[in-house]
mmCIF file of C-alpha atoms and ligand atoms in Angstrom:
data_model
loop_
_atom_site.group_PDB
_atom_site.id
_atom_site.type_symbol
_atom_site.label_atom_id
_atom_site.label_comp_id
_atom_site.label_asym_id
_atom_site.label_seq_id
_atom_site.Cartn_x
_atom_site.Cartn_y
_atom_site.Cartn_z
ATOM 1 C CA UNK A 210 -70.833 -49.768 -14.376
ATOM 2 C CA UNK A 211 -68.040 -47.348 -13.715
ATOM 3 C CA UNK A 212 -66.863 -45.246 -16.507
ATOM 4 C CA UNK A 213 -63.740 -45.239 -18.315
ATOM 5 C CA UNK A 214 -61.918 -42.358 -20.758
ATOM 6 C CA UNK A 215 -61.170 -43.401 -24.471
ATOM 7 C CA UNK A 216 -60.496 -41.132 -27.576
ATOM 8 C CA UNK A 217 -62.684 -42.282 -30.423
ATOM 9 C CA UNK A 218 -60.812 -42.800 -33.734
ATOM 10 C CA UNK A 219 -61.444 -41.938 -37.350
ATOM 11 C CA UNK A 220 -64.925 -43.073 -37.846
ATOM 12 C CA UNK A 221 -64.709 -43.181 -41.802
ATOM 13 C CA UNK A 222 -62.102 -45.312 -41.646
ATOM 14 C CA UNK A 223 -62.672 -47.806 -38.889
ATOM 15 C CA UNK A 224 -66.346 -48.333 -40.510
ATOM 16 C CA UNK A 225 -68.725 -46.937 -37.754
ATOM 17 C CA UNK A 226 -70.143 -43.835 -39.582
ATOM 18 C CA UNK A 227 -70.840 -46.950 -42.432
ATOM 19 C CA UNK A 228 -72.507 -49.137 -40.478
ATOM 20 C CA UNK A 229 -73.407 -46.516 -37.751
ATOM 21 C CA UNK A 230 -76.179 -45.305 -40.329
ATOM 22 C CA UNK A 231 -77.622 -48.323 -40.437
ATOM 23 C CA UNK A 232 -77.909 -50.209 -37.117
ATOM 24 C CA UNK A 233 -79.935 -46.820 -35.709
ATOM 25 C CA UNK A 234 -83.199 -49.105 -36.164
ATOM 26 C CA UNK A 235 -85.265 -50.439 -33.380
ATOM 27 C CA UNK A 236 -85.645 -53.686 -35.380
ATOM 28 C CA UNK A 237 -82.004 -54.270 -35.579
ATOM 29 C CA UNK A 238 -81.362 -53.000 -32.142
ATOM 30 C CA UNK A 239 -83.769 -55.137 -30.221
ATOM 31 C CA UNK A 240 -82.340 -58.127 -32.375
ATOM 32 C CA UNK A 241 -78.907 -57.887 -31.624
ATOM 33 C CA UNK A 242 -79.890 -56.705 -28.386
ATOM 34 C CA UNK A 243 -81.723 -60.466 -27.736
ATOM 35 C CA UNK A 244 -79.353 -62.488 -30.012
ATOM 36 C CA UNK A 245 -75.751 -62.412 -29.317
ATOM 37 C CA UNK A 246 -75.831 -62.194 -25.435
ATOM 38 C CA UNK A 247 -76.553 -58.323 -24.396
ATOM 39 C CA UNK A 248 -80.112 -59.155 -22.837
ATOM 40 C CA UNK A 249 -79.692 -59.535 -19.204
ATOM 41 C CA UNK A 250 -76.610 -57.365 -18.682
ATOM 42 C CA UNK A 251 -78.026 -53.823 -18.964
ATOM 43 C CA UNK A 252 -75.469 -53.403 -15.788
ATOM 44 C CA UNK A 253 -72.537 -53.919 -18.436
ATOM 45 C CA UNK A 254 -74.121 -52.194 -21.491
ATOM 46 C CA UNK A 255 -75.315 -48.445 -19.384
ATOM 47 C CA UNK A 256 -73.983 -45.416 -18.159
ATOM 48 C CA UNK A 257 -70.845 -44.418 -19.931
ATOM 49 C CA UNK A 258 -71.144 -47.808 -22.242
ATOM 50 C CA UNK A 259 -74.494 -46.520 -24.474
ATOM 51 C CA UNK A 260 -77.548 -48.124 -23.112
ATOM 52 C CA UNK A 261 -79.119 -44.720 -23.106
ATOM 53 C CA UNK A 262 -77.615 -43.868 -26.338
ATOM 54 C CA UNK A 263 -77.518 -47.058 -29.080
ATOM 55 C CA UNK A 264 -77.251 -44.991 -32.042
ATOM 56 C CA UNK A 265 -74.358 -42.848 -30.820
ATOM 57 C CA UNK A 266 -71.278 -44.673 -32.387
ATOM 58 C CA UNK A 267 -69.050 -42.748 -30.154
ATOM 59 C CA UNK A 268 -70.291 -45.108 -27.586
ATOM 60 C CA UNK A 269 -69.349 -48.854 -27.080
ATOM 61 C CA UNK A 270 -73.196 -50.501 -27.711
ATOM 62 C CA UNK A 271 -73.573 -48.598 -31.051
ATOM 63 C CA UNK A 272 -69.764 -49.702 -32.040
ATOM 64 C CA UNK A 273 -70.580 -53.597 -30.976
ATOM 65 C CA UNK A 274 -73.845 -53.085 -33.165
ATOM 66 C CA UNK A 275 -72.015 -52.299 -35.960
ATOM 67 C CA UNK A 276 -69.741 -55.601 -35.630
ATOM 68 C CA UNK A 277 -73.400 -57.393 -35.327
ATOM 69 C CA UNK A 278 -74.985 -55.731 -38.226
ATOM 70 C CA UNK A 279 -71.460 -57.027 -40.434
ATOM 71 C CA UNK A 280 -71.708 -60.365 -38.835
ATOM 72 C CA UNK A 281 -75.375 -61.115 -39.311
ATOM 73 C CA UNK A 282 -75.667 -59.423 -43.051
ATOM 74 C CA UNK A 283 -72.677 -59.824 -44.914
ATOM 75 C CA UNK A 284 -73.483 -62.864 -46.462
ATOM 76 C CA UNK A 285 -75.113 -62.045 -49.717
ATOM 77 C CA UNK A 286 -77.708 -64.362 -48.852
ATOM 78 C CA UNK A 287 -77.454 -64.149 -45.455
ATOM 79 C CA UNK A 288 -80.838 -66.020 -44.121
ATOM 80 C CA UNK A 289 -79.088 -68.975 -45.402
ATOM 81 C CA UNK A 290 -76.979 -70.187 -42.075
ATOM 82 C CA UNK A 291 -76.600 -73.626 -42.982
ATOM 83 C CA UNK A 292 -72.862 -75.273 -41.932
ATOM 84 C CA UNK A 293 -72.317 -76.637 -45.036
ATOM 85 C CA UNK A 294 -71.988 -72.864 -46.191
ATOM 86 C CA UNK A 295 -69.117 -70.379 -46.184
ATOM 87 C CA UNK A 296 -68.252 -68.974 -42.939
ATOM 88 C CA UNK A 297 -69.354 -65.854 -43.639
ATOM 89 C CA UNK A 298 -72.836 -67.810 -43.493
ATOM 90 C CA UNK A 299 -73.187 -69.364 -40.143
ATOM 91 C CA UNK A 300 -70.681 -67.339 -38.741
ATOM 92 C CA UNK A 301 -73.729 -65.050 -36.873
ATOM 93 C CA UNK A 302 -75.359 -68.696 -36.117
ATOM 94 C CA UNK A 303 -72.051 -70.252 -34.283
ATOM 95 C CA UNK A 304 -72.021 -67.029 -32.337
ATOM 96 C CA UNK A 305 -75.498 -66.561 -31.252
ATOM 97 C CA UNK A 306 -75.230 -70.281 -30.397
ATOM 98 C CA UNK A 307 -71.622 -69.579 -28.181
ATOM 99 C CA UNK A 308 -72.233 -66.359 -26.615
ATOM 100 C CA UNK A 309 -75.116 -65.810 -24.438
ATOM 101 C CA UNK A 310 -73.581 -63.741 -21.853
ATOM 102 C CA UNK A 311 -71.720 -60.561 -23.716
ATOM 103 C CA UNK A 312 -70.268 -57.960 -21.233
ATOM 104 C CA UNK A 313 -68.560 -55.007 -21.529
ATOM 105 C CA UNK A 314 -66.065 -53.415 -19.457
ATOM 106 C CA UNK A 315 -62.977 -51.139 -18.791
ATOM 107 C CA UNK A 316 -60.204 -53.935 -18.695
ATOM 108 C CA UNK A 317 -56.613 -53.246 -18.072
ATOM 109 C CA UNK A 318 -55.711 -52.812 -21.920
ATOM 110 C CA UNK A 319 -53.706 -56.343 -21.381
ATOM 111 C CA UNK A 320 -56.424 -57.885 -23.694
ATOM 112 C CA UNK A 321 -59.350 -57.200 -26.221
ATOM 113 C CA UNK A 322 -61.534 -59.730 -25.444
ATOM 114 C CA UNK A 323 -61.569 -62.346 -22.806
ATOM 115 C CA UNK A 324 -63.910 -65.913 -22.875
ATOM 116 C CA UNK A 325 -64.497 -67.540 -19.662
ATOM 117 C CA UNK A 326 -66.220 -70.955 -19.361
ATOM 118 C CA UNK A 327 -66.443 -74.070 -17.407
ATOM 119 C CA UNK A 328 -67.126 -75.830 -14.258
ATOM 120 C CA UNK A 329 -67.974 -73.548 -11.821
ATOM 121 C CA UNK A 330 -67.792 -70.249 -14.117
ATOM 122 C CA UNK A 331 -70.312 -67.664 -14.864
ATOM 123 C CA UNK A 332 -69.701 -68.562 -18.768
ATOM 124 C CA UNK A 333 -69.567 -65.166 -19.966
ATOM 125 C CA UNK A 334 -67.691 -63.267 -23.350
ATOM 126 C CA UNK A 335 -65.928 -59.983 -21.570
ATOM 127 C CA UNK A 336 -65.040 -57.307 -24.023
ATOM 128 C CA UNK A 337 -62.892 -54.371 -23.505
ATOM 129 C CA UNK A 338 -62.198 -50.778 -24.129
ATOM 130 C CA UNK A 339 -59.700 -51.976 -27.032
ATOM 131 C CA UNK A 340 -62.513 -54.132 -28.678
ATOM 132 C CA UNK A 341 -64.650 -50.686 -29.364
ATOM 133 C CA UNK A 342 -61.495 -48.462 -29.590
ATOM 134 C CA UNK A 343 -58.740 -49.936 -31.562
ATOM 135 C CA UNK A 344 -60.348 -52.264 -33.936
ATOM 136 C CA UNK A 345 -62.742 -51.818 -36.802
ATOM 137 C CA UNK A 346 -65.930 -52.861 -37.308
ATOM 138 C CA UNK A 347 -64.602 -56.408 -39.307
ATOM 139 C CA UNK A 348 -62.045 -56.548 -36.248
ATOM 140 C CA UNK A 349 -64.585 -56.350 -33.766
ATOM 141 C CA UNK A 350 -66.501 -59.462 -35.950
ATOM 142 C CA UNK A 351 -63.413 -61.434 -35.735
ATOM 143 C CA UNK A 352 -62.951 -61.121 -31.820
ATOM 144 C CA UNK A 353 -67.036 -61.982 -31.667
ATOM 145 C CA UNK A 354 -66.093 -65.363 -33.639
ATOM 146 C CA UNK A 355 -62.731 -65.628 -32.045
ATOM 147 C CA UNK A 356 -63.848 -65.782 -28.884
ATOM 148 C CA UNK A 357 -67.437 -67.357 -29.864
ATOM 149 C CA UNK A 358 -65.036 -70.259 -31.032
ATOM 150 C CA UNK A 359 -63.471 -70.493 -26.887
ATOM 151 C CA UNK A 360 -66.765 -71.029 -25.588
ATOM 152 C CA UNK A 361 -67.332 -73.631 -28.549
ATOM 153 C CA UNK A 362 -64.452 -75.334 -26.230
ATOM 154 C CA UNK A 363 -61.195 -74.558 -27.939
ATOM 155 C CA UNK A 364 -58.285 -73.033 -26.254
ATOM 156 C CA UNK A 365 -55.253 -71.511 -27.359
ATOM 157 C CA UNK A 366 -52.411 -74.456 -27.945
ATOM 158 C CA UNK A 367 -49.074 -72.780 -28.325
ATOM 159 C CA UNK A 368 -47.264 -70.090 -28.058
ATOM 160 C CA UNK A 369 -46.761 -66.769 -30.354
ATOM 161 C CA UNK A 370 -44.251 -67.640 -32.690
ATOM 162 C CA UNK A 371 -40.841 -65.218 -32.629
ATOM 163 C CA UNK A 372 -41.220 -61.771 -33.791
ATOM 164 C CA UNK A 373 -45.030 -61.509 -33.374
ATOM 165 C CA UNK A 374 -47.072 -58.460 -32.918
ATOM 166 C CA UNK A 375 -48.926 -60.695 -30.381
ATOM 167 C CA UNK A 376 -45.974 -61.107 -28.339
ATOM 168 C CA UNK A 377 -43.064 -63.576 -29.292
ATOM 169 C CA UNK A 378 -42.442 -66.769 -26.997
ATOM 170 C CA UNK A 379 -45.760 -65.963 -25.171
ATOM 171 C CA UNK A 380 -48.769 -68.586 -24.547
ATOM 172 C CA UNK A 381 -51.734 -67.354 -26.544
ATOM 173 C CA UNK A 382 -51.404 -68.807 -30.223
ATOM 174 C CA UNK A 383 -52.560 -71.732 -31.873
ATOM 175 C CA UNK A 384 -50.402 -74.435 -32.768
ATOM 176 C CA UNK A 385 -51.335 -74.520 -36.980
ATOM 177 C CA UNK A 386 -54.334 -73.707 -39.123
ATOM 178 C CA UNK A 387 -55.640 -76.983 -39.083
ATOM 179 C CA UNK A 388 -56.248 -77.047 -35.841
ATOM 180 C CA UNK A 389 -59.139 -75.087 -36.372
ATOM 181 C CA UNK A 390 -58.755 -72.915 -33.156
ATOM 182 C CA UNK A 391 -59.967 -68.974 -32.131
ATOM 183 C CA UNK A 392 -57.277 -67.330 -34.579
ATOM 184 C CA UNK A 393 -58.208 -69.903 -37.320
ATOM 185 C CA UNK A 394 -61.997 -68.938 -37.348
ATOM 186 C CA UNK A 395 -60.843 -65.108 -37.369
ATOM 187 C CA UNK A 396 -58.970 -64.975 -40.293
ATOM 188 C CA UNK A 397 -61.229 -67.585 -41.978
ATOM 189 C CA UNK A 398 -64.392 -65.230 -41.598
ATOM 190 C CA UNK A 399 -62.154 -62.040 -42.380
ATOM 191 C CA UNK A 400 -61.179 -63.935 -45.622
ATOM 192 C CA UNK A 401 -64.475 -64.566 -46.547
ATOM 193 C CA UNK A 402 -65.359 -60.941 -45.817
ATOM 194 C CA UNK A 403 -63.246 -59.764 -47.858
ATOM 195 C CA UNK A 404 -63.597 -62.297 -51.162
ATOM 196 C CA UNK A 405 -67.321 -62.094 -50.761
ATOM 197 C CA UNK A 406 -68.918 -59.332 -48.206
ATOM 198 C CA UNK A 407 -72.515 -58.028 -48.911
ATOM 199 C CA UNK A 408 -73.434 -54.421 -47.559
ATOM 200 C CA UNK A 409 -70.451 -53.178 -47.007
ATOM 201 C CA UNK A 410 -67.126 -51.781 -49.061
ATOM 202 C CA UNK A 411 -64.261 -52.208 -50.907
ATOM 203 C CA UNK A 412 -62.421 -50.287 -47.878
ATOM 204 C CA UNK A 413 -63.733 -52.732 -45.234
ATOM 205 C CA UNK A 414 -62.938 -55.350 -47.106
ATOM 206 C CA UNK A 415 -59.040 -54.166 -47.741
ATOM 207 C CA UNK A 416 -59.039 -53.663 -44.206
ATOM 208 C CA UNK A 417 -60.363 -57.157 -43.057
ATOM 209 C CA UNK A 418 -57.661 -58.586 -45.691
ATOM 210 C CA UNK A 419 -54.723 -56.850 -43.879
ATOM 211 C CA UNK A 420 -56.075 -57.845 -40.369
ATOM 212 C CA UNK A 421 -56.599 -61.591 -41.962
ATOM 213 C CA UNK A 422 -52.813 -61.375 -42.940
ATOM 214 C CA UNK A 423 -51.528 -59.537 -39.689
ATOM 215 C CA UNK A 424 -53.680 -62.826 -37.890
ATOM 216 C CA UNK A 425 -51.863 -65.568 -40.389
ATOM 217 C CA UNK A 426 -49.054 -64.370 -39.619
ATOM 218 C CA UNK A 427 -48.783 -63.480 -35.900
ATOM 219 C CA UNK A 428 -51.173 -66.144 -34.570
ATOM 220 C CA UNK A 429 -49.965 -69.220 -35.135
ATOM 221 C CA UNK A 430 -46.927 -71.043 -33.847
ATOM 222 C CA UNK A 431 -46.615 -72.657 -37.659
ATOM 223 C CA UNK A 432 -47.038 -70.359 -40.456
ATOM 224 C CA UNK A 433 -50.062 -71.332 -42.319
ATOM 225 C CA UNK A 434 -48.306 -70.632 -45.598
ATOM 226 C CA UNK A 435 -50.571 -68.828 -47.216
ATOM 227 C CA UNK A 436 -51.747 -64.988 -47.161
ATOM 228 C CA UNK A 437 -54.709 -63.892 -48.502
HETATM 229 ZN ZN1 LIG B 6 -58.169 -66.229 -27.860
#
């Protein structure tokens, strides 16, 4: 994999020395490793991107480890993944069961994230340098559900309402809350995160609240109304 530049930001306050300290485990490395789609792309995950390295949270692998470790533990009683639960439950089940093929690479800086499936696709989650670089460690949860819930089969409907930070008038939104799209499940498990997050702190949490908002009201071509 070629090698791109990046400048790593505050790690205090985007949550990697946090969670950093705690994903330098074999245990948890070989299980996130196997779970949510690394195995089999070593290609995607090496030189510049950390293979070598999975504890240095300068590095993208250690920084996508650190959105794992928040999406698999925050529940306080996290082994329980049933659907009937809170998002912040099964959240780490719907994207273990969506993402199988997780890749990382350069990109263009047009996107964070990009989900490609369907006939005659390599079905495959692409992240890029802005996933790692300019979002936190919740942030970097919510683009794993986000784009978990694309390869679940749900597209984008509409287009960014005017004045948002996504880009007013442009394709990429979703047409209302209830439509349950990508944007929907983002703020929804950033919610929870913040109302009820195990293992983590009151900073993340403030932190996944203001991305929840900036998603509620940016994403969606009809306000949902509410704010959290
Ligand atoms: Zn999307």
């Amino acid at each position: 994999m070629a090698s791109c530049s990046y400048t790593v930001p505050d790690k205090n306050a985007s949550g990697d020395n946090l969670y950093g300290s705690i994903i330098c485990n074999q245990a948890y490395i070989d299980y996130f490793w196997n779970t949510y789609g690394f195995s089999g792309n070593k290609d995607y995950w090496d030189d510049g991107f950390g293979w070598e390295d999975p504890c240095n949270t300068d590095k993208p692998l250690a920084r996508a480890f650190n959105a794992c470790y928040l999406l698999t533990y925050s529940a306080e009683d996290f082994s329980n993944e049933s659907w009937d639960a809170p998002i912040l439950n099964w959240g780490r089940r719907y994207v273990r069961n969506n993402i199988d093929d997780l890749r990382s690479l350069c990109g263009d800086g047009s996107a964070i994230a990009r989900a490609y499936s369907g006939i005659f696709v390599d079905d495959r989650v692409e992240v890029y340098l802005g996933f790692f670089y300019s979002k936190d460690v919740p942030g970097r949860a919510e683009t794993l559900i986000h784009e978990a819930r694309h390869m679940g089969g749900k597209s984008h409907n509409a287009n960014f309402p005017a004045g948002s930070v996504f880009g007013g008038g442009k394709s990429g939104a979703d047409s209302s809350w209830g439509y349950e799209g990508a944007w929907m499940y983002g703020a929804l498990y950033l919610w929870w995160f913040y109302a009820a997050g195990a293992r983590t702190t009151s900073a993340m949490k403030q932190r996944a609240r203001q991305r929840g908002n900036l998603v509620i009201d940016n994403a969606f071509a009809t306000h949902p109304g509410f704010s959290i």
